[in-house]
mmCIF file of C-alpha atoms and ligand atoms in Angstrom:
data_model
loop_
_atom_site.group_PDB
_atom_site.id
_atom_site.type_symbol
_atom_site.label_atom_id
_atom_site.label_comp_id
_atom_site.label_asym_id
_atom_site.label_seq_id
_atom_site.Cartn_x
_atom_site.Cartn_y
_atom_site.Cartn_z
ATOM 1 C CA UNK A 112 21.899 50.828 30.502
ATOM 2 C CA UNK A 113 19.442 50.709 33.256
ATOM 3 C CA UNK A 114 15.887 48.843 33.293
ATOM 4 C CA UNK A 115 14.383 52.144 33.670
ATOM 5 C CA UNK A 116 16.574 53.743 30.845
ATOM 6 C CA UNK A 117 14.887 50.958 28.584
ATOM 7 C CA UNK A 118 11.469 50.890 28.853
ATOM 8 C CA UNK A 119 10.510 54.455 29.151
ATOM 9 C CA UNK A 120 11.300 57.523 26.478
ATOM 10 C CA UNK A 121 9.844 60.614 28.753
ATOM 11 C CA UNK A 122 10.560 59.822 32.290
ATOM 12 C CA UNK A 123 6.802 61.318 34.038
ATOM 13 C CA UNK A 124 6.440 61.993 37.641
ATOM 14 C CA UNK A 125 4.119 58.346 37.096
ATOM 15 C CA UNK A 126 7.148 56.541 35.899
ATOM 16 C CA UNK A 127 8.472 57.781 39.092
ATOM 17 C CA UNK A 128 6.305 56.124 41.224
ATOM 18 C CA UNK A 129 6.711 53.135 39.412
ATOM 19 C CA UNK A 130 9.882 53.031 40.109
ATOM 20 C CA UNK A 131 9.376 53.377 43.799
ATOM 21 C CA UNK A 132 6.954 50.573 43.611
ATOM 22 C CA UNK A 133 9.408 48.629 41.868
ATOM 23 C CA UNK A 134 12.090 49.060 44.355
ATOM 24 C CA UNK A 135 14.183 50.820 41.694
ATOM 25 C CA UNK A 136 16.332 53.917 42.345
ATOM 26 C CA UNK A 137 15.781 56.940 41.088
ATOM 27 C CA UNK A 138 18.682 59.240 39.764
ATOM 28 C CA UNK A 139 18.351 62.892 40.119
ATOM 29 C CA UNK A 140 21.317 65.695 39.262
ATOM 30 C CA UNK A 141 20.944 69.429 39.009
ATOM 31 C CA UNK A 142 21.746 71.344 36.011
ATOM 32 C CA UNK A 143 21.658 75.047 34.467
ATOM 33 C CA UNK A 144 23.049 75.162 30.358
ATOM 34 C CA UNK A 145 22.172 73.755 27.497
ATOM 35 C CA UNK A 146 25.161 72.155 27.228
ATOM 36 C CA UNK A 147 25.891 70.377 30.649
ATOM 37 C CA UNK A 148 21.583 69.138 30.711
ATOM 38 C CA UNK A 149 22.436 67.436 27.315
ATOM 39 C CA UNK A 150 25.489 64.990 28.938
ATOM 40 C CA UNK A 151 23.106 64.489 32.043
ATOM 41 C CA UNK A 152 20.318 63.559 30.042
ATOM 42 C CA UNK A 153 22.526 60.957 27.748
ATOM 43 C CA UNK A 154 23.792 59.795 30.668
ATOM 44 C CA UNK A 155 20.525 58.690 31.668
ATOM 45 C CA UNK A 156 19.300 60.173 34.944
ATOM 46 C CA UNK A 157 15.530 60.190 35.397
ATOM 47 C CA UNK A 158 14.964 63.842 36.986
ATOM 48 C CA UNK A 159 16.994 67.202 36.392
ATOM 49 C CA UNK A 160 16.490 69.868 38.717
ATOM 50 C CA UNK A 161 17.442 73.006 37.410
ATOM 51 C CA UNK A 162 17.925 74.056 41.243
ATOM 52 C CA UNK A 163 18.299 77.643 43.241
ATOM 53 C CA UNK A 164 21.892 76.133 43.729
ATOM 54 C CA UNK A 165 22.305 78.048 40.387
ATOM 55 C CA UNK A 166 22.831 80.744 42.769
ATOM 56 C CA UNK A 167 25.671 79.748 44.181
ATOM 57 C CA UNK A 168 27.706 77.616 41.116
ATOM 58 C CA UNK A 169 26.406 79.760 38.244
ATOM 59 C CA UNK A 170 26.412 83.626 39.954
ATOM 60 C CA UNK A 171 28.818 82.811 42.670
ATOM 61 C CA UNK A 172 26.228 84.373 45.493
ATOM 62 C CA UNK A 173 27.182 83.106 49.086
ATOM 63 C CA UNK A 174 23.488 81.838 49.093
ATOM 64 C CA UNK A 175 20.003 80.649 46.914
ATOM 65 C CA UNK A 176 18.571 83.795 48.236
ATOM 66 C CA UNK A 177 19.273 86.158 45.813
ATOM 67 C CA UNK A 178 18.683 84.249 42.176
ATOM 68 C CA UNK A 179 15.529 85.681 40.610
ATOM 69 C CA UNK A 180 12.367 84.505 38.353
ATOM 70 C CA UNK A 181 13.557 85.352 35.368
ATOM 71 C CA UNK A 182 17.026 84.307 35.972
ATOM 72 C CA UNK A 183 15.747 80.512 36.865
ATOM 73 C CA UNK A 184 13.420 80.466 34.085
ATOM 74 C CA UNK A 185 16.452 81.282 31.696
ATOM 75 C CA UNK A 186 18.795 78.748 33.216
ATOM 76 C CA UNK A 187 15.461 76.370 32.843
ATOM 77 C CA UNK A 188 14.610 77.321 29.281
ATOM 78 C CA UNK A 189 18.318 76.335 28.514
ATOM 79 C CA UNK A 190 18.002 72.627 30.297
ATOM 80 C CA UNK A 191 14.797 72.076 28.589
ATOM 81 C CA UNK A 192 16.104 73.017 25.029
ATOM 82 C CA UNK A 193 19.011 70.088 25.727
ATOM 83 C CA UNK A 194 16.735 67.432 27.470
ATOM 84 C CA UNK A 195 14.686 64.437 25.495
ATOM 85 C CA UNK A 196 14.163 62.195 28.308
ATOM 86 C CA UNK A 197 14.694 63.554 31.867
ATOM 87 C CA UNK A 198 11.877 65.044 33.865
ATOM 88 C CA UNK A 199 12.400 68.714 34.421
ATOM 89 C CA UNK A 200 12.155 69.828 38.137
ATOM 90 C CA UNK A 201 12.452 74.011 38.278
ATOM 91 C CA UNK A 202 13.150 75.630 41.916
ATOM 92 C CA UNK A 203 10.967 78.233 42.807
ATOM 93 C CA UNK A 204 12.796 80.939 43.953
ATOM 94 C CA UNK A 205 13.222 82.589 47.663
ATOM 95 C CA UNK A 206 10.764 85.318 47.432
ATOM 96 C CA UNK A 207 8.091 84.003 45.017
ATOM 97 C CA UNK A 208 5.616 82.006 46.357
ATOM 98 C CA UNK A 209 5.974 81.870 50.656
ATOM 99 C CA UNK A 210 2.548 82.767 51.922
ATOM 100 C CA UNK A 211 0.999 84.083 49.307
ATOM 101 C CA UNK A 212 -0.693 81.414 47.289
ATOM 102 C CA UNK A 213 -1.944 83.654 44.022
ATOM 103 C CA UNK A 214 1.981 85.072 43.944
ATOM 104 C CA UNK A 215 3.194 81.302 44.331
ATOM 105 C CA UNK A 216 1.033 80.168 41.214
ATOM 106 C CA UNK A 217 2.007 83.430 38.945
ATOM 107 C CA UNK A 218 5.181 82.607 39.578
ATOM 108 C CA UNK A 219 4.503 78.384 38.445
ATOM 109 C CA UNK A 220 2.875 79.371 35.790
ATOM 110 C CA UNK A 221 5.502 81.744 34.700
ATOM 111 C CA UNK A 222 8.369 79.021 34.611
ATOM 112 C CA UNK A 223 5.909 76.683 33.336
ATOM 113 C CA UNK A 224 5.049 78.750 29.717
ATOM 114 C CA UNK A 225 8.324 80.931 29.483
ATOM 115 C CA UNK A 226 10.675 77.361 30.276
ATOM 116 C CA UNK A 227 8.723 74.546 28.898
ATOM 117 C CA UNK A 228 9.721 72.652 32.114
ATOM 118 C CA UNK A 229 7.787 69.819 33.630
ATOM 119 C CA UNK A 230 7.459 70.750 36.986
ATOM 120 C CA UNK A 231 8.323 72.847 40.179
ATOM 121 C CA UNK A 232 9.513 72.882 43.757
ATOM 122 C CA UNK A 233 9.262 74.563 46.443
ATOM 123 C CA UNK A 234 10.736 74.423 50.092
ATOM 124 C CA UNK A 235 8.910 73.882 53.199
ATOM 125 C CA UNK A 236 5.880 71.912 54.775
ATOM 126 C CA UNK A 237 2.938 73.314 56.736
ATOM 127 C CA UNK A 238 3.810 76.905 56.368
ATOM 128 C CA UNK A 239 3.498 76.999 53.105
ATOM 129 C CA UNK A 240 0.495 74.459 52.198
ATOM 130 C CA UNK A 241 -1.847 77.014 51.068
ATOM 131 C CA UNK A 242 1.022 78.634 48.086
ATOM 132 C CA UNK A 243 1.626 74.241 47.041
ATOM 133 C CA UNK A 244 -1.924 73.270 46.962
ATOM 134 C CA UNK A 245 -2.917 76.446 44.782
ATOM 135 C CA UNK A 246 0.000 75.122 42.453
ATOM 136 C CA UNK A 247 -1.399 72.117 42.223
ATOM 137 C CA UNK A 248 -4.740 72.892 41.304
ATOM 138 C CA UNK A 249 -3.139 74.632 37.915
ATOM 139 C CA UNK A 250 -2.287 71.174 37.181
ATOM 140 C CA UNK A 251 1.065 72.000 37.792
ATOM 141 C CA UNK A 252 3.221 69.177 39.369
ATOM 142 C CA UNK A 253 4.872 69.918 42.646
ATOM 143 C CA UNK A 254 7.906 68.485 44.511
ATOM 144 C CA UNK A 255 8.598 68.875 48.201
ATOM 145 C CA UNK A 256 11.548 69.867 49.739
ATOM 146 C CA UNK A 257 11.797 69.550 53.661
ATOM 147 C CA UNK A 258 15.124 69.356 56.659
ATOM 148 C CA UNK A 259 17.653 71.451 55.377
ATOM 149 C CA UNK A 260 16.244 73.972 53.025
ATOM 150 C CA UNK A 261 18.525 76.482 51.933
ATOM 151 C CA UNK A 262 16.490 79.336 51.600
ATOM 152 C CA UNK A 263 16.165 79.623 54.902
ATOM 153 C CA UNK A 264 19.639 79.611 55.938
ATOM 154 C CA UNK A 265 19.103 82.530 57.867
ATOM 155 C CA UNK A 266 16.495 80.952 60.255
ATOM 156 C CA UNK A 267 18.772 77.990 60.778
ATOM 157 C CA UNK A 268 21.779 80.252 61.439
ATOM 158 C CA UNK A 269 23.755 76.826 59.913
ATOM 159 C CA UNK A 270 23.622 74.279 57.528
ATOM 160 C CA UNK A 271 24.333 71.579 60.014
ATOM 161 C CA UNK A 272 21.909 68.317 59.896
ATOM 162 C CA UNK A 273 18.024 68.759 60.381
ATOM 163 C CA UNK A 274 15.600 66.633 62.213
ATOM 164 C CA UNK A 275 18.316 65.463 64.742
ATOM 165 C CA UNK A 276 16.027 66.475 67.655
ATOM 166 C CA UNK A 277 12.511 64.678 68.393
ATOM 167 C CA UNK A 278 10.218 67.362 68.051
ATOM 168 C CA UNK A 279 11.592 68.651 64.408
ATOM 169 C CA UNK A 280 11.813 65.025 63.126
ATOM 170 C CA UNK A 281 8.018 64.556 64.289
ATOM 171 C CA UNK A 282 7.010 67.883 62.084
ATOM 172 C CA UNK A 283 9.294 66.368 59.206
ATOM 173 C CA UNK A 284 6.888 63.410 59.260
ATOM 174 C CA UNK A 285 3.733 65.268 59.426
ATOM 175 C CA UNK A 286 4.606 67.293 55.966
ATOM 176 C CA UNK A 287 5.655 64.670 54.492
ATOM 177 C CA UNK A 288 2.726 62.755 54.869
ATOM 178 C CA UNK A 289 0.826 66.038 54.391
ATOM 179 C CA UNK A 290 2.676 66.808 50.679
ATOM 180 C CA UNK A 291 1.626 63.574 49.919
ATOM 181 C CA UNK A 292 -1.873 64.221 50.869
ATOM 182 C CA UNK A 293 -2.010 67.436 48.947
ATOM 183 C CA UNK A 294 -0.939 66.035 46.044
ATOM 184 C CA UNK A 295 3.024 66.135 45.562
ATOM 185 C CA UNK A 296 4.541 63.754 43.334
ATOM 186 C CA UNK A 297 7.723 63.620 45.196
ATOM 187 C CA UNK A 298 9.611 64.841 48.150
ATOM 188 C CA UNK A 299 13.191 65.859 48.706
ATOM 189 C CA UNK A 300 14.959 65.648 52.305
ATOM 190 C CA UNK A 301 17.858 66.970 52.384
ATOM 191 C CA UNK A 302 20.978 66.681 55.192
ATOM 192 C CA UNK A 303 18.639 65.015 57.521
ATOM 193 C CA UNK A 304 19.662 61.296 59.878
ATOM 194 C CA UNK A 305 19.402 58.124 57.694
ATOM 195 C CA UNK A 306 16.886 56.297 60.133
ATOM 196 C CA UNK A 307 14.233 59.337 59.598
ATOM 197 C CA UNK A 308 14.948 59.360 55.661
ATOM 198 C CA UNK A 309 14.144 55.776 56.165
ATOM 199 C CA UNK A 310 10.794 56.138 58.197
ATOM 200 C CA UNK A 311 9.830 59.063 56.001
ATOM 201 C CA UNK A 312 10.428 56.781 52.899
ATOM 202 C CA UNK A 313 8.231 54.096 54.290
ATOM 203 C CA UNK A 314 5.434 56.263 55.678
ATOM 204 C CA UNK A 315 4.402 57.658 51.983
ATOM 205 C CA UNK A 316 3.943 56.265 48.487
ATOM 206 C CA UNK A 317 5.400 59.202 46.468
ATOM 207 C CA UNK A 318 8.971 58.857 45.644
ATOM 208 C CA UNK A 319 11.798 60.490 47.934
ATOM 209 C CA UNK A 320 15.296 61.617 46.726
ATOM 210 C CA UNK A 321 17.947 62.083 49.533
ATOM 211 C CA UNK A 322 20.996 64.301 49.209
ATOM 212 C CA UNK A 323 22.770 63.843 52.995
ATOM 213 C CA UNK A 324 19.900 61.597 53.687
ATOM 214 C CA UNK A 325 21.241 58.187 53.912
ATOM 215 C CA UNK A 326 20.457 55.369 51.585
ATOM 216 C CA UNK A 327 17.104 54.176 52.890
ATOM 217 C CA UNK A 328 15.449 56.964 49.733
ATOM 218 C CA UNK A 329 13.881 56.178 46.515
ATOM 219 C CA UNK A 330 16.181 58.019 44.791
ATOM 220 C CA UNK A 331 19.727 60.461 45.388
ATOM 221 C CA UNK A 332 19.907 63.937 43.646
ATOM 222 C CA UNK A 333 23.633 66.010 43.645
ATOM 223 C CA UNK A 334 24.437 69.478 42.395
ATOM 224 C CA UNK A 335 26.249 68.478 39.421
ATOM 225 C CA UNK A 336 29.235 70.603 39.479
ATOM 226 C CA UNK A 337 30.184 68.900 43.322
ATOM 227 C CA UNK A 338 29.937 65.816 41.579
ATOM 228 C CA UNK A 339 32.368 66.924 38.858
ATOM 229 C CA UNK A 340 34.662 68.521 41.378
ATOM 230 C CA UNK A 341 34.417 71.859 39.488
ATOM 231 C CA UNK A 342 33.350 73.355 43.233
ATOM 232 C CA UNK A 343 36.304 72.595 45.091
ATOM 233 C CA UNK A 344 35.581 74.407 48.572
ATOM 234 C CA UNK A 345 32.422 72.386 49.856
ATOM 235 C CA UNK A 346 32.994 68.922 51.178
ATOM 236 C CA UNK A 347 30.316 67.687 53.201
ATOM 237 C CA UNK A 348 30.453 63.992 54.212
ATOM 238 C CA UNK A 349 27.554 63.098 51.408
ATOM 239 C CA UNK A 350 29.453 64.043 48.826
ATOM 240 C CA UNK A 351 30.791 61.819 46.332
ATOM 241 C CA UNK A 352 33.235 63.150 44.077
ATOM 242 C CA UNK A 353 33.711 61.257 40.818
ATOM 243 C CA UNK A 354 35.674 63.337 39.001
ATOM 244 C CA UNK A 355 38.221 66.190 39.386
ATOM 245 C CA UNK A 356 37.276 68.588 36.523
ATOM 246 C CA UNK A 357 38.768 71.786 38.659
ATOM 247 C CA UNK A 358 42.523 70.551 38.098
ATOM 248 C CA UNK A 359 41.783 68.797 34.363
ATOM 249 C CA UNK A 360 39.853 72.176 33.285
ATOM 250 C CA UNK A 361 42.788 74.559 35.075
ATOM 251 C CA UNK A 362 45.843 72.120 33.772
ATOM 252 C CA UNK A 363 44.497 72.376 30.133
ATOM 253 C CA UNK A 364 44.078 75.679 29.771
ATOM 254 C CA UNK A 365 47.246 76.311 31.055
ATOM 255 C CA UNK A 366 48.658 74.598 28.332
ATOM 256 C CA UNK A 367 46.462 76.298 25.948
ATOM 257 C CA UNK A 368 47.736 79.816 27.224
ATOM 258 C CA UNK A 369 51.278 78.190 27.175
ATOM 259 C CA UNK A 370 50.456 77.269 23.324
ATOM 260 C CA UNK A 371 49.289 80.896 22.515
ATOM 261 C CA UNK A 372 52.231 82.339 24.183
ATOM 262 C CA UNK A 373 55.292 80.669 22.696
ATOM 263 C CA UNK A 374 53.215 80.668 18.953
ATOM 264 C CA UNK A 375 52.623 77.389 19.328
ATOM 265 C CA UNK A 376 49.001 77.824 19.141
ATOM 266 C CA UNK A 377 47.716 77.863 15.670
ATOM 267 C CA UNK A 378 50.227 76.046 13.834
ATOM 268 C CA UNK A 379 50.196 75.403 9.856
ATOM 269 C CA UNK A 380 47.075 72.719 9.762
ATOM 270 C CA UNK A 381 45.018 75.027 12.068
ATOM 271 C CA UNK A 382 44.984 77.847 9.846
ATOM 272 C CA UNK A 383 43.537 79.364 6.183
HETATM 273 O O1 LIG B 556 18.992 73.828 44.404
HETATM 274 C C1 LIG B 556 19.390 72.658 44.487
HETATM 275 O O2 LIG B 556 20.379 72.244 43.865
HETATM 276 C C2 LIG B 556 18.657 71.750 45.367
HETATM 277 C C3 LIG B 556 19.286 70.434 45.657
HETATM 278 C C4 LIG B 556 20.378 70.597 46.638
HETATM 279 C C5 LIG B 556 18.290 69.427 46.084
HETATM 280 O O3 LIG B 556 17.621 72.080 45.842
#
């Protein structure tokens, strides 16, 4: 069990910061059900992000872009059901809060009251200041997200590393330091070099979780089912892999349709 896991029941986004004060790590995983929040909650991870990624594991889209509202405030409203000590990040979907600030806070508040989450985030820096700050002032907590941000996939063309050249690292820095100044309680960078994850992390006091960042972060977040190995298609370097659920899941219920096809499957103690 963890130091962290010890001495606090509800992780806050202020328990956060104490841990980047503290020099301790912050674990972050995604996660959509009821069922799959409880196990990362036990296991003791301090945020779950109910992420747009839901998109792509739980619908099987290509991209975040098409998920909907409602759709992550259901997937949310099943985490939050599951969850007694994790602090409970929400995407905001593509389409619901870039500039326009009153549709960005509807849409807060909306995953807020239906969900029962703890928070929101949103992607982007300067561009969309005016939609994060408006969030903010409904007392609603806000995490950054800034380098590769998936819902604009179709600006980027790829989803190759971020912030490589000078000029884009520079603007990385500045809204950074900006989300801090606004009020964010945390940032995420993702698939960005591990020297600016490092300057990045220095520059600001609010915590920030890499994924393809490096290990110079407060923190590391992971969709959950890459880390299970149920998504067996996308390898990108980051990615650690710690089990291989896609061949235990397939193998057993093979053997369960084996069972049901030579009778095997109930036999006399499984039966009335
Ligand atoms: O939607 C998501 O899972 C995310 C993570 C990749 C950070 O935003």
């Amino acid at each position: 069990m963890s130091v962290s896991k010890k001495k606090h029941k509800r992780v806050t986004t202020n328990v956060l910061r104490t841990l980047k004060e503290r020099g301790e790590k912050i674990a972050m995983l995604t996660a959509y059900d009821y069922s799959m929040a409880r196990i990362v909650d036990d296991a003791g991870v301090e945020v779950i992000l109910v992420g747009d990624s839901a998109s792509n594991v739980m619908a099987g889209h290509e991209t975040t872009l098409p998920i909907t509202l409602n759709q992550m405030i259901y997937h949310a409203s099943s985490v939050v059901k599951a969850v007694k000590r994790a602090l409970i990040v929400v995407d905001l979907p593509f389409g619901t809060y870039q500039g326009n600030s009153k549709l960005a806070l509807r849409s807060a508040i909306r995953i807020m009251k239906e969900s029962g989450a703890h928070s929101v985030k949103l992607e982007g820096g300067r561009e969309i200041k005016d939609s994060i700050e408006r969030v903010l002032t409904a007392g609603v907590p806000v995490m950054g997200h800034l380098g590769l941000t998936p819902q604009s996939i179709y600006k980027f063309g790829t989803y190759t590393v971020r912030a490589k050249e000078e000029e884009e690292a520079e603007k990385l820095i500045r809204d950074a330091k900006m989300l801090e100044k606004i009020g964010c309680f945390g940032i995420v960078l993702e698939k960005i070099p591990a020297a600016l994850a490092k300057q990045v992390t220095e520059s600001v006091s609010i915590p920030i979780i890499g994924i393809g960042a490096g290990p110079h972060v407060d923190g590391q977040v992971l969709v959950l089912h890459d880390v299970l190995g149920i998504t067996q298609e996308f390898q990108p370097r980051f990615l650690r892999r710690y089990l291989n659920l896609y061949d235990d899941i397939k193998g057993a219920l093979s053997r369960y349709v084996e069972d049901v096809k030579l009778g095997d499957f109930p036999n006399e103690k499984e039966q009335y």
